[in-house]
Backbone as numpy.savetxt, mean C-alpha at the origin, in Angstrom:
# Nx Ny Nz CAx CAy CAz Cx Cy Cz
-18.00 -23.85 -3.42 -17.12 -23.11 -4.33 -17.89 -21.95 -4.97
-19.16 -22.21 -5.33 -19.96 -21.16 -5.93 -20.21 -20.02 -4.95
-20.42 -20.38 -3.65 -20.64 -19.34 -2.64 -19.41 -18.46 -2.48
-18.22 -19.08 -2.48 -16.97 -18.31 -2.37 -16.81 -17.39 -3.56
-17.10 -17.92 -4.74 -16.99 -17.12 -5.96 -17.95 -15.94 -5.92
-19.17 -16.20 -5.41 -20.16 -15.13 -5.33 -19.71 -14.02 -4.38
-19.11 -14.40 -3.24 -18.64 -13.41 -2.28 -17.48 -12.60 -2.86
-16.58 -13.27 -3.57 -15.48 -12.55 -4.20 -16.00 -11.58 -5.25
-17.04 -12.00 -5.97 -17.62 -11.11 -6.98 -18.26 -9.90 -6.33
-18.90 -10.09 -5.16 -19.47 -8.97 -4.43 -18.38 -8.00 -3.99
-17.27 -8.55 -3.53 -16.14 -7.69 -3.14 -15.61 -6.92 -4.34
-15.50 -7.61 -5.47 -14.93 -6.97 -6.66 -15.81 -5.84 -7.17
-17.12 -6.03 -7.12 -18.04 -5.04 -7.66 -18.48 -4.02 -6.63
-18.21 -4.30 -5.32 -18.62 -3.38 -4.27 -20.12 -3.26 -4.16
-20.86 -4.36 -4.41 -22.32 -4.30 -4.45 -22.98 -4.74 -3.15
-22.23 -5.29 -2.23 -22.84 -5.80 -1.02 -22.28 -5.12 0.20
-23.15 -4.90 1.19 -22.69 -4.33 2.46 -22.95 -5.32 3.58
-22.88 -6.63 3.27 -23.07 -7.68 4.25 -22.14 -7.45 5.44
-22.70 -7.51 6.66 -21.93 -7.17 7.85 -20.73 -8.09 8.05
-20.88 -9.38 7.74 -19.77 -10.32 7.88 -18.64 -9.97 6.91
-19.02 -9.62 5.68 -18.01 -9.24 4.69 -17.30 -7.95 5.10
-18.06 -7.01 5.66 -17.47 -5.75 6.11 -16.44 -6.00 7.20
-16.79 -6.85 8.18 -15.87 -7.16 9.28 -14.61 -7.83 8.74
-14.78 -8.81 7.86 -13.62 -9.49 7.29 -12.76 -8.54 6.46
-13.41 -7.64 5.74 -12.68 -6.68 4.92 -11.86 -5.73 5.79
-12.44 -5.28 6.91 -11.70 -4.42 7.83 -10.52 -5.16 8.45
-10.72 -6.44 8.78 -9.60 -7.24 9.29 -8.48 -7.29 8.26
-8.86 -7.41 6.99 -7.86 -7.48 5.93 -7.04 -6.20 5.84
-7.71 -5.03 5.83 -6.97 -3.78 5.65 -6.28 -3.34 6.94
-6.74 -3.83 8.09 -6.08 -3.51 9.36 -4.87 -4.41 9.61
-5.13 -5.70 9.71 -4.11 -6.65 10.17 -3.25 -7.16 9.02
-3.91 -7.58 7.92 -3.12 -8.15 6.81 -2.20 -7.10 6.21
-2.75 -5.91 5.89 -1.88 -4.86 5.34 -0.81 -4.43 6.34
-1.16 -4.38 7.63 -0.16 -4.03 8.63 0.95 -5.05 8.73
0.62 -6.32 8.43 1.62 -7.39 8.54 2.51 -7.51 7.31
2.14 -6.85 6.20 2.94 -6.99 4.98 4.34 -6.40 5.15
4.49 -5.43 6.04 5.83 -4.88 6.30 6.74 -5.98 6.87
6.21 -6.73 7.83 6.98 -7.83 8.41 7.28 -8.89 7.36
6.28 -9.27 6.58 6.47 -10.32 5.57 7.49 -9.90 4.52
7.42 -8.65 4.07 8.40 -8.16 3.10 9.80 -8.11 3.70
9.88 -7.72 4.96 11.19 -7.64 5.63 11.82 -9.03 5.72
11.01 -10.04 6.11 11.52 -11.41 6.20 12.04 -11.88 4.84
11.27 -11.59 3.79 11.64 -12.06 2.45 12.82 -11.32 1.87
12.88 -9.99 2.08 13.91 -9.19 1.44 15.28 -9.39 2.08
15.33 -9.93 3.28 16.62 -10.25 3.89 17.29 -11.44 3.23
16.51 -12.19 2.44 17.05 -13.36 1.74 17.00 -13.20 0.22
15.97 -12.51 -0.28 15.77 -12.39 -1.72 16.11 -10.98 -2.21
16.36 -10.87 -3.50 16.57 -9.56 -4.12 15.24 -8.80 -4.12
15.25 -7.51 -3.78 13.99 -6.78 -3.57 13.08 -6.68 -4.79
13.63 -6.33 -5.96 12.78 -6.16 -7.14 12.31 -7.50 -7.69
13.14 -8.53 -7.55 12.71 -9.88 -7.93 11.56 -10.31 -7.02
11.70 -10.05 -5.72 10.67 -10.39 -4.75 9.34 -9.73 -5.09
9.37 -8.41 -5.28 8.13 -7.68 -5.58 7.58 -8.07 -6.94
8.47 -8.30 -7.91 8.02 -8.70 -9.24 7.30 -10.03 -9.23
7.87 -11.01 -8.53 7.22 -12.33 -8.43 5.88 -12.21 -7.73
5.85 -11.43 -6.66 4.61 -11.27 -5.88 3.47 -10.75 -6.75
3.71 -9.66 -7.44 2.62 -9.01 -8.17 2.27 -9.72 -9.47
3.26 -10.32 -10.13 2.95 -11.06 -11.35 2.07 -12.26 -11.04
2.44 -13.02 -10.01 1.66 -14.18 -9.61 0.28 -13.75 -9.13
0.22 -12.68 -8.34 -1.06 -12.19 -7.84 -1.97 -11.78 -8.99
-1.40 -11.08 -9.98 -2.19 -10.67 -11.14 -2.74 -11.85 -11.91
-1.89 -12.87 -12.13 -2.34 -14.07 -12.85 -3.42 -14.81 -12.08
-3.28 -14.86 -10.76 -4.29 -15.52 -9.92 -5.63 -14.78 -10.00
-5.57 -13.45 -10.02 -6.79 -12.66 -10.15 -7.47 -12.93 -11.49
-6.69 -13.00 -12.58 -7.25 -13.30 -13.89 -7.94 -14.67 -13.89
-7.29 -15.65 -13.23 -7.86 -16.99 -13.15 -9.17 -16.98 -12.37
-9.18 -16.29 -11.24 -10.40 -16.19 -10.44 -11.51 -15.48 -11.19
-11.13 -14.45 -11.94 -12.12 -13.71 -12.72 -12.77 -14.63 -13.75
-11.97 -15.46 -14.40 -12.51 -16.40 -15.37 -13.46 -17.40 -14.70
-13.06 -17.89 -13.51 -13.90 -18.84 -12.78 -15.24 -18.21 -12.40
-15.20 -16.90 -12.05 -16.41 -16.20 -11.63 -17.20 -15.63 -12.80
-16.70 -15.85 -14.01 -17.40 -15.38 -15.19 -17.30 -13.88 -15.41
-16.23 -13.26 -14.88 -16.02 -11.82 -15.04 -15.21 -11.57 -16.30
-15.68 -10.69 -17.14 -14.98 -10.37 -18.38 -13.70 -9.60 -18.10
-12.63 -9.99 -18.79 -11.34 -9.31 -18.64 -11.09 -8.30 -19.75
-12.05 -8.12 -20.62 -11.86 -7.21 -21.75 -11.87 -5.76 -21.28
-10.91 -4.98 -21.75 -10.82 -3.56 -21.44 -10.41 -2.81 -22.71
-10.61 -1.51 -22.71 -10.23 -0.71 -23.87 -8.73 -0.44 -23.85
-8.20 0.04 -24.98 -6.78 0.37 -25.04 -6.43 1.48 -24.05
-7.32 2.45 -23.92 -7.08 3.55 -22.99 -7.04 3.04 -21.56
-7.97 2.15 -21.21 -7.99 1.57 -19.88 -6.73 0.73 -19.62
-6.28 0.05 -20.67 -5.06 -0.76 -20.54 -3.86 0.11 -20.20
-3.69 1.20 -20.95 -2.57 2.10 -20.69 -2.68 2.74 -19.30
-3.89 3.10 -18.90 -4.08 3.72 -17.59 -3.77 2.74 -16.45
-4.13 1.46 -16.63 -3.81 0.48 -15.60 -2.30 0.24 -15.52
-1.64 0.29 -16.68 -0.18 0.13 -16.68 0.47 1.30 -15.95
0.04 2.53 -16.25 0.60 3.70 -15.59 0.36 3.64 -14.09
-0.89 3.31 -13.69 -1.22 3.22 -12.27 -0.42 2.13 -11.58
-0.28 0.98 -12.25 0.47 -0.13 -11.68 1.94 0.21 -11.47
2.53 0.91 -12.44 3.93 1.31 -12.31 4.12 2.29 -11.15
3.24 3.30 -11.07 3.37 4.30 -10.01 3.09 3.72 -8.64
2.00 2.96 -8.52 1.61 2.40 -7.24 2.55 1.28 -6.78
2.81 0.34 -7.68 3.44 -0.91 -7.27 4.89 -1.07 -7.70
5.18 -0.80 -9.00 6.57 -0.97 -9.45 7.50 -0.02 -8.71
7.09 1.25 -8.62 7.91 2.25 -7.92 7.47 2.37 -6.46
6.18 2.65 -6.25 5.69 2.93 -4.91 5.86 1.80 -3.93
5.75 0.55 -4.39 5.95 -0.59 -3.50 7.32 -1.23 -3.66
7.78 -1.35 -4.91 9.06 -2.02 -5.16 10.22 -1.37 -4.43
10.26 -0.05 -4.43 11.37 0.64 -3.76 11.20 0.64 -2.25
9.96 0.53 -1.76 9.76 0.37 -0.31 10.36 -0.96 0.15
10.11 -2.01 -0.64 10.70 -3.32 -0.33 12.22 -3.21 -0.30
12.78 -2.51 -1.28 14.23 -2.30 -1.30 14.70 -1.56 -0.05
13.95 -0.53 0.36 14.33 0.29 1.52 14.24 -0.49 2.82
13.40 -1.54 2.87 13.26 -2.32 4.10 14.53 -3.07 4.47
15.47 -3.13 3.56 16.78 -3.69 3.90 17.54 -2.79 4.87
17.16 -1.51 4.90 17.95 -0.53 5.66 17.18 0.15 6.78
15.85 -0.02 6.82 15.07 0.60 7.89 14.16 -0.44 8.52
13.76 -0.20 9.77 12.86 -1.10 10.48 11.46 -1.03 9.88
10.70 -2.11 10.06 9.35 -2.18 9.51 8.44 -1.11 10.12
8.56 -0.91 11.44 7.73 0.08 12.11 8.01 1.49 11.62
9.28 1.79 11.39 9.65 3.10 10.88 9.07 3.32 9.50
9.19 2.30 8.64 8.66 2.41 7.29 7.15 2.63 7.30
6.45 1.89 8.16 5.00 2.02 8.23 4.58 3.40 8.72
5.32 3.94 9.70 4.99 5.27 10.21 5.24 6.35 9.16
6.34 6.23 8.43 6.62 7.22 7.39 5.55 7.15 6.29
5.13 5.94 5.94 4.14 5.78 4.90 2.77 6.27 5.35
2.53 6.28 6.67 1.24 6.77 7.17 1.03 8.25 6.89
2.10 8.94 6.47 2.00 10.36 6.13 1.47 10.57 4.71
1.05 9.50 4.05 0.58 9.61 2.68 -0.54 10.62 2.48
-1.57 10.67 3.39 -2.62 11.70 3.20 -2.06 13.12 3.20
-1.00 13.35 3.96 -0.35 14.66 3.99 0.24 14.98 2.62
0.92 14.03 2.01 1.54 14.24 0.71 0.47 14.46 -0.37
-0.61 13.68 -0.30 -1.70 13.84 -1.27 -2.29 15.24 -1.17
-2.52 15.69 0.06 -3.11 17.01 0.27 -2.20 18.11 -0.29
-0.90 17.99 -0.05 0.04 18.99 -0.55 0.11 18.97 -2.08
0.08 17.77 -2.68 0.10 17.69 -4.14 -1.18 18.26 -4.75
-2.31 18.05 -4.08 -3.56 18.63 -4.56 -3.48 20.15 -4.55
-2.81 20.68 -3.53 -2.62 22.14 -3.44 -1.69 22.64 -4.54
-0.58 21.92 -4.76 0.43 22.35 -5.72 -0.02 22.16 -7.16
-0.60 21.00 -7.47 -0.93 20.66 -8.85 -2.32 21.11 -9.28
-3.28 21.07 -8.34 -4.65 21.44 -8.70 -5.12 22.75 -8.07
-4.30 23.32 -7.22 -4.68 24.56 -6.56 -5.82 24.42 -5.56
-6.01 23.18 -5.04 -7.07 22.95 -4.07 -6.75 23.66 -2.75
-7.73 24.34 -2.21 -7.55 25.05 -0.95 -7.50 24.05 0.21
-6.53 24.23 1.10 -6.41 23.37 2.27 -7.28 23.92 3.39
-8.19 23.11 3.92 -9.10 23.52 4.98 -8.32 23.76 6.27
-8.85 24.64 7.16 -8.14 24.96 8.42 -7.76 23.73 9.24
-8.71 22.78 9.41 -8.40 21.57 10.19 -7.31 20.76 9.51
-7.36 20.72 8.19 -6.34 19.98 7.46 -4.98 20.67 7.56
-4.97 22.00 7.63 -3.71 22.72 7.80 -3.06 22.37 9.13
-3.89 22.24 10.17 -3.37 21.79 11.47 -2.76 20.40 11.31
-3.45 19.53 10.55 -2.93 18.19 10.32 -1.61 18.20 9.57
-1.49 19.10 8.60 -0.23 19.21 7.84 0.92 19.59 8.76
0.70 20.59 9.62 1.75 21.04 10.53 2.14 19.94 11.51
1.13 19.24 12.06 1.42 18.14 12.97 2.14 17.01 12.24
1.74 16.75 11.00 2.39 15.70 10.23 3.86 16.00 9.97
4.15 17.24 9.63 5.55 17.64 9.39 6.36 17.51 10.67
5.78 17.92 11.80 6.47 17.79 13.09 6.70 16.32 13.43
5.69 15.48 13.20 5.83 14.06 13.50 6.90 13.40 12.65
6.93 13.74 11.36 7.96 13.17 10.48 9.35 13.62 10.92
9.47 14.90 11.30 10.77 15.41 11.76 11.25 14.64 12.98
10.36 14.44 13.96 10.74 13.70 15.16 11.10 12.26 14.83
10.42 11.70 13.85 10.68 10.32 13.48 12.04 10.14 12.84
12.38 11.03 11.91 13.62 10.85 11.13 14.83 11.51 11.77
14.64 12.29 12.83 15.77 13.00 13.44 16.41 12.21 14.58
16.02 10.98 14.77 16.59 10.17 15.85 18.04 9.85 15.56
18.85 9.80 16.60 20.29 9.63 16.46 20.66 8.36 15.72
19.95 7.26 16.02 20.30 5.99 15.39 20.02 5.99 13.89
19.18 6.92 13.43 18.91 7.03 12.00 19.92 7.95 11.33
20.15 9.10 11.94 21.09 10.07 11.39 22.50 9.49 11.32
22.84 8.65 12.29 24.20 8.10 12.36 24.45 7.04 11.29
23.40 6.52 10.68 23.57 5.46 9.70 23.20 5.97 8.30
24.18 6.01 7.44 23.97 6.53 6.08 22.94 5.71 5.33
22.96 4.38 5.51 22.02 3.51 4.81 20.59 3.76 5.27
20.40 4.08 6.56 19.07 4.38 7.07 18.51 5.64 6.43
19.37 6.63 6.25 18.95 7.88 5.60 18.55 7.61 4.16
19.33 6.77 3.47 19.00 6.41 2.09 17.64 5.71 2.02
17.40 4.80 2.96 16.12 4.10 3.01 14.98 5.05 3.28
15.20 6.00 4.18 14.18 6.99 4.53 13.83 7.87 3.33
14.83 8.34 2.61 14.61 9.19 1.45 13.89 8.40 0.35
14.27 7.14 0.18 13.64 6.29 -0.82 12.15 6.12 -0.53
11.80 5.89 0.73 10.39 5.73 1.10 9.62 7.01 0.85
10.25 8.16 1.11 9.58 9.43 0.84 9.31 9.58 -0.66
10.26 9.18 -1.48 10.07 9.21 -2.93 8.89 8.32 -3.33
8.79 7.16 -2.70 7.66 6.26 -2.96 6.34 6.90 -2.55
6.36 7.65 -1.44 5.16 8.35 -0.99 4.66 9.33 -2.05
5.59 10.06 -2.63 5.23 11.03 -3.66 4.62 10.32 -4.87
5.20 9.18 -5.26 4.67 8.41 -6.38 3.27 7.89 -6.09
3.06 7.37 -4.87 1.75 6.90 -4.47 0.74 8.04 -4.50
1.14 9.20 -3.98 0.23 10.35 -3.92 -0.15 10.80 -5.33
0.83 10.90 -6.22 0.55 11.32 -7.59 -0.33 10.29 -8.29
-0.06 9.00 -8.03 -0.88 7.95 -8.63 -2.32 8.03 -8.14
-2.51 8.40 -6.88 -3.86 8.54 -6.32 -4.62 9.63 -7.07
-3.95 10.73 -7.37 -4.59 11.81 -8.13 -4.84 11.39 -9.57
-3.94 10.60 -10.12 -4.09 10.14 -11.50 -5.31 9.23 -11.66
-5.42 8.22 -10.78 -6.51 7.25 -10.92 -7.86 7.86 -10.58
-7.85 8.99 -9.84 -9.12 9.63 -9.48 -9.87 10.09 -10.72
-9.15 10.41 -11.80 -9.79 10.89 -13.02 -9.57 9.99 -14.22
-8.73 8.97 -14.06 -8.39 8.10 -15.19 -9.54 7.16 -15.53
-9.61 6.79 -16.80 -10.58 5.81 -17.27 -10.02 4.43 -16.99
-10.61 3.75 -15.98 -10.13 2.44 -15.55 -11.29 1.44 -15.58
-10.99 0.13 -15.61 -12.06 -0.87 -15.58 -12.96 -0.68 -14.36
-14.26 -0.79 -14.54 -15.21 -0.56 -13.45 -15.15 -1.66 -12.40
-14.78 -2.87 -12.81 -14.66 -3.97 -11.86 -13.31 -3.87 -11.16
-13.31 -3.70 -9.83 -12.07 -3.51 -9.08 -11.17 -4.73 -9.15
-11.78 -5.91 -9.25 -10.99 -7.14 -9.35 -10.16 -7.12 -10.63
-10.80 -6.78 -11.73 -10.12 -6.71 -13.03 -9.08 -5.60 -13.02
-9.45 -4.44 -12.51 -8.54 -3.30 -12.42 -7.28 -3.67 -11.64
-7.49 -4.29 -10.47 -6.36 -4.71 -9.63 -5.49 -5.73 -10.35
-6.13 -6.68 -11.03 -5.37 -7.73 -11.72 -4.45 -7.17 -12.79
-4.95 -6.26 -13.62 -4.11 -5.67 -14.66 -2.97 -4.84 -14.05
-3.29 -4.06 -13.01 -2.25 -3.24 -12.39 -1.14 -4.11 -11.81
-1.52 -5.17 -11.10 -0.52 -6.03 -10.47 0.29 -6.80 -11.49
-0.37 -7.31 -12.52 0.34 -8.12 -13.52 1.40 -7.29 -14.23
1.01 -6.12 -14.76 1.97 -5.31 -15.49 3.02 -4.70 -14.57
2.64 -4.36 -13.34 3.63 -3.87 -12.38 4.67 -4.94 -12.09
4.21 -6.19 -12.00 5.14 -7.30 -11.76 6.11 -7.49 -12.91
5.60 -7.36 -14.14 6.48 -7.48 -15.31 7.54 -6.37 -15.31
7.11 -5.14 -15.02 8.05 -4.01 -14.97 9.08 -4.23 -13.87
8.64 -4.73 -12.72 9.58 -4.99 -11.62 10.58 -6.08 -12.01
10.12 -7.07 -12.77 11.05 -8.10 -13.25 12.11 -7.52 -14.17
11.70 -6.61 -15.05 12.66 -5.94 -15.94 13.61 -5.05 -15.14
13.08 -4.38 -14.11 13.93 -3.56 -13.24 14.96 -4.44 -12.53
14.54 -5.61 -12.10 15.45 -6.53 -11.43 16.59 -6.93 -12.34
16.27 -7.24 -13.59 17.31 -7.61 -14.55 18.22 -6.42 -14.84
17.64 -5.22 -14.93 18.43 -4.02 -15.21 19.42 -3.72 -14.09
19.00 -3.99 -12.85 19.88 -3.75 -11.70 20.83 -4.92 -11.44
20.75 -5.94 -12.27 21.67 -7.07 -12.14 21.41 -7.95 -10.93
20.16 -8.03 -10.52 19.84 -8.86 -9.36 19.98 -10.35 -9.70
20.32 -11.12 -8.69 20.47 -12.57 -8.87 19.15 -13.26 -8.55
18.62 -13.98 -9.52 17.34 -14.67 -9.35 17.57 -16.06 -8.76
16.59 -16.53 -8.02 16.70 -17.85 -7.40 15.38 -18.58 -7.50
15.43 -19.89 -7.44 14.23 -20.72 -7.53 13.48 -20.73 -6.20
12.15 -20.68 -6.23 11.37 -20.77 -4.98 11.67 -22.04 -4.19
12.10 -23.09 -4.89 12.44 -24.34 -4.20 13.66 -24.17 -3.31
14.49 -23.18 -3.63 15.69 -22.95 -2.83 15.50 -21.95 -1.70
14.32 -21.36 -1.63 14.05 -20.40 -0.56 13.83 -21.12 0.76
14.10 -20.42 1.84 13.81 -20.98 3.16 12.30 -21.09 3.36
11.91 -21.90 4.32 10.48 -22.08 4.59 9.82 -20.77 4.98
10.53 -19.95 5.77 9.97 -18.66 6.21 9.68 -17.75 5.02
10.59 -17.73 4.05 10.41 -16.88 2.88 9.30 -17.43 1.98
9.23 -18.73 1.82 8.17 -19.34 1.01 6.79 -19.00 1.58
6.65 -19.13 2.91 5.38 -18.82 3.57 5.08 -17.32 3.44
6.09 -16.49 3.62 5.91 -15.04 3.51 5.42 -14.65 2.12
6.01 -15.26 1.09 5.62 -14.95 -0.29 4.18 -15.37 -0.56
3.79 -16.54 -0.10 2.42 -17.00 -0.29 1.43 -16.06 0.39
1.76 -15.62 1.59 0.88 -14.70 2.32 0.82 -13.34 1.62
1.95 -12.88 1.10 1.98 -11.60 0.39 1.13 -11.65 -0.88
1.20 -12.76 -1.58 0.46 -12.89 -2.85 -1.03 -12.98 -2.60
-1.44 -13.96 -1.78 -2.86 -14.27 -1.66 -3.59 -13.38 -0.64
-2.93 -13.04 0.45 -3.59 -12.21 1.45 -3.27 -10.73 1.25
-1.97 -10.40 1.18 -1.58 -9.00 1.07 -1.97 -8.36 -0.23
-1.91 -9.11 -1.34 -2.20 -8.53 -2.65 -3.66 -8.69 -3.05
-4.15 -9.93 -3.08 -5.49 -10.19 -3.62 -6.58 -9.83 -2.61
-6.52 -10.42 -1.42 -7.59 -10.25 -0.44 -7.65 -8.82 0.09
-6.52 -8.29 0.56 -6.52 -6.97 1.20 -6.85 -5.85 0.22
-6.27 -5.91 -0.98 -6.51 -4.83 -1.94 -7.96 -4.83 -2.42
-8.51 -6.02 -2.66 -9.91 -6.11 -3.06 -10.83 -5.67 -1.93
-10.46 -6.03 -0.70 -11.25 -5.62 0.47 -11.27 -4.10 0.62
-10.14 -3.48 0.37 -10.04 -2.02 0.45 -11.00 -1.35 -0.52
-10.99 -1.80 -1.76 -11.87 -1.23 -2.77 -13.34 -1.50 -2.46
-13.62 -2.68 -1.90 -14.99 -3.02 -1.50 -15.48 -2.08 -0.39
-14.64 -1.81 0.60 -15.03 -0.96 1.72 -15.29 0.48 1.28
-14.58 0.93 0.26 -14.80 2.29 -0.25 -16.24 2.47 -0.74
-16.87 1.36 -1.14 -18.25 1.41 -1.60 -19.24 1.05 -0.49
-18.82 0.18 0.44 -19.75 -0.37 1.42 -19.92 0.50 2.65
-18.87 1.26 3.04 -18.94 2.10 4.24 -18.43 3.50 3.91
-18.52 4.40 4.89 -18.06 5.77 4.67 -16.54 5.81 4.54
-16.02 6.76 3.75 -14.57 6.82 3.51 -13.76 7.10 4.76
-14.33 7.85 5.75 -13.56 8.12 6.96 -13.33 6.85 7.78
-14.24 5.87 7.65 -14.03 4.60 8.34 -12.92 3.80 7.67
-12.90 3.83 6.35 -11.83 3.15 5.61 -10.48 3.78 5.93
-10.47 5.10 6.12 -9.23 5.83 6.39 -8.62 5.45 7.74
-9.39 4.80 8.62 -8.84 4.42 9.92 -7.71 3.41 9.79
-7.61 2.74 8.63 -6.50 1.81 8.43 -5.16 2.55 8.49
-5.18 3.84 8.18 -3.97 4.65 8.23 -3.38 4.69 9.64
-4.26 4.60 10.64 -3.80 4.65 12.03 -3.43 3.27 12.56
-4.11 2.24 12.06 -3.93 0.90 12.61 -2.71 0.20 12.01
-2.48 0.35 10.70 -1.35 -0.34 10.05 0.00 -0.10 10.71
0.37 1.16 11.04 1.67 1.38 11.68 1.78 0.71 13.05
0.67 0.69 13.79 0.69 0.04 15.12 0.91 -1.45 14.97
0.20 -2.07 14.01 0.38 -3.50 13.75 1.82 -3.78 13.32
2.35 -2.95 12.42 3.72 -3.13 11.93 4.74 -2.98 13.05
4.55 -1.97 13.90 5.45 -1.76 15.04 5.47 -2.96 15.97
4.30 -3.45 16.33 4.21 -4.56 17.27 4.77 -5.86 16.68
4.46 -6.13 15.42 4.97 -7.35 14.79 6.48 -7.29 14.61
7.01 -6.11 14.23 8.45 -5.95 14.08 9.17 -6.11 15.41
8.56 -5.59 16.48 9.14 -5.72 17.83 9.12 -7.17 18.30
8.00 -7.86 18.04 7.83 -9.22 18.57 8.65 -10.25 17.78
8.61 -10.17 16.45 9.24 -11.21 15.63 10.68 -10.87 15.23
11.01 -9.58 15.09 12.34 -9.20 14.60 13.17 -8.46 15.65
12.63 -8.33 16.86 13.33 -7.63 17.95 13.69 -6.19 17.58
12.85 -5.55 16.77 13.09 -4.15 16.42 12.78 -3.25 17.61
13.63 -2.24 17.79 13.50 -1.37 18.95 12.42 -0.31 18.73
11.60 -0.11 19.75 10.60 0.95 19.73 11.03 2.01 20.75
11.54 3.13 20.26 12.05 4.18 21.15 10.91 5.10 21.60
11.18 5.82 22.69 10.20 6.78 23.19 9.93 7.87 22.16
10.99 8.31 21.46 10.82 9.34 20.44 9.97 8.83 19.28
10.11 7.55 18.95 9.27 6.97 17.89 7.81 6.96 18.31
7.55 6.66 19.58 6.18 6.64 20.08 5.58 8.04 20.03
6.35 9.04 20.49 5.88 10.43 20.46 5.63 10.87 19.02
6.59 10.54 18.14 6.45 10.90 16.72 5.21 10.25 16.12
4.96 8.99 16.50 3.80 8.27 15.98 2.50 8.93 16.41
2.42 9.31 17.68 1.21 9.95 18.20 0.95 11.27 17.48
2.00 12.09 17.32 1.85 13.40 16.67 1.50 13.22 15.19
2.22 12.32 14.52 2.00 12.10 13.09 0.59 11.58 12.82
0.17 10.58 13.58 -1.16 10.00 13.36 -2.27 10.96 13.76
-1.99 11.83 14.73 -2.97 12.87 15.07 -3.12 13.83 13.89
-2.00 14.16 13.28 -2.04 15.02 12.09 -2.82 14.38 10.97
-2.62 13.07 10.76 -3.36 12.35 9.72 -4.85 12.35 10.04
-5.18 12.27 11.33 -6.59 12.31 11.74 -7.23 13.64 11.35
-6.51 14.73 11.61 -7.05 16.05 11.24 -7.20 16.18 9.72
-6.27 15.58 8.98 -6.36 15.63 7.52 -7.55 14.82 7.03
-7.83 13.70 7.71 -8.94 12.83 7.32 -10.26 13.26 7.94
-10.48 14.57 8.05 -11.77 15.06 8.52 -12.80 14.87 7.43
-14.08 14.98 7.80 -15.15 14.77 6.82 -15.08 15.78 5.68
-14.73 17.04 6.01 -14.65 18.06 4.97 -13.56 17.72 3.96
-12.41 17.29 4.49 -11.31 16.95 3.60 -11.66 15.73 2.76
-12.27 14.72 3.41 -12.66 13.53 2.68 -13.70 13.83 1.62
-14.57 14.82 1.91 -15.57 15.22 0.93 -14.90 15.77 -0.32
-13.80 16.51 -0.11 -13.04 17.04 -1.26 -12.47 15.89 -2.09
-11.91 14.88 -1.39 -11.36 13.74 -2.09 -12.45 13.03 -2.89
-13.64 12.85 -2.27 -14.72 12.14 -2.93 -15.21 12.90 -4.16
-15.35 14.22 -4.06 -15.76 15.01 -5.21 -14.70 14.94 -6.31
-13.44 14.92 -5.88 -12.34 14.87 -6.84 -12.35 13.52 -7.57
-12.70 12.44 -6.84 -12.70 11.12 -7.44 -13.78 10.98 -8.49
-14.90 11.66 -8.28 -16.00 11.56 -9.23 -15.67 12.29 -10.53
């Protein structure tokens, strides 16, 4: 138990570059994060979306607090840090994730993952608009390819013909903007130095806000005992693997390896989501979706060049 606690503490503080931990962390951000689209889709077909996301993040936050206490990590933060974690949690999770879960009722998991993979494009554009950051030539190529890829993705007949699909698509784009703005906010915000603690506060308060949103929208709450076995398993995986393990692994990798290696998750997650959605939910993978994916992810690759990543790193400091 002490060894497990020590490894979790290393992940939380980003102090170790142990090769086994690095491999496991990459598995988490590649496969576990890629599978959360499927898990959310399974759960949201039975549960109310904001109740689902609220339960997930509140429980995950409480579990992180418990683990922190077991590992002897202090949970004390300043008032400023508290407000910043609440703001980040609302932007990232209450809005950025909660509405994606809602949108999964109307769009396929693979489509959602591909649209979300355009996040570096949105961040780059917001940096240009809000901070006046100059877009590098290679990144400009990536922006143009990204726009073309998104157009090919959303212009498919089966999407245009369904009003609910368009609503889901627009909702996910709104979530992308919130995620991008939150990324710029946390880059300069005063937050807890321990990523485990930071994540715990963000998830806990985001879960509380999502619960209030659920009540405001008049969602019907249900007991976990009444959920189907598939939904119960999906929720457990979302809480412990998708929320705690994967998010902590992501923050650990940002310290343990180069940022361009961490950015490769942007290319792998949509592929994992597409394959899992096709295999488990019989979701259709069209030729146009494949072409759009190749163009979009190529654009993301150009955006994630070393020069562009260097700008992000300087901005984060």
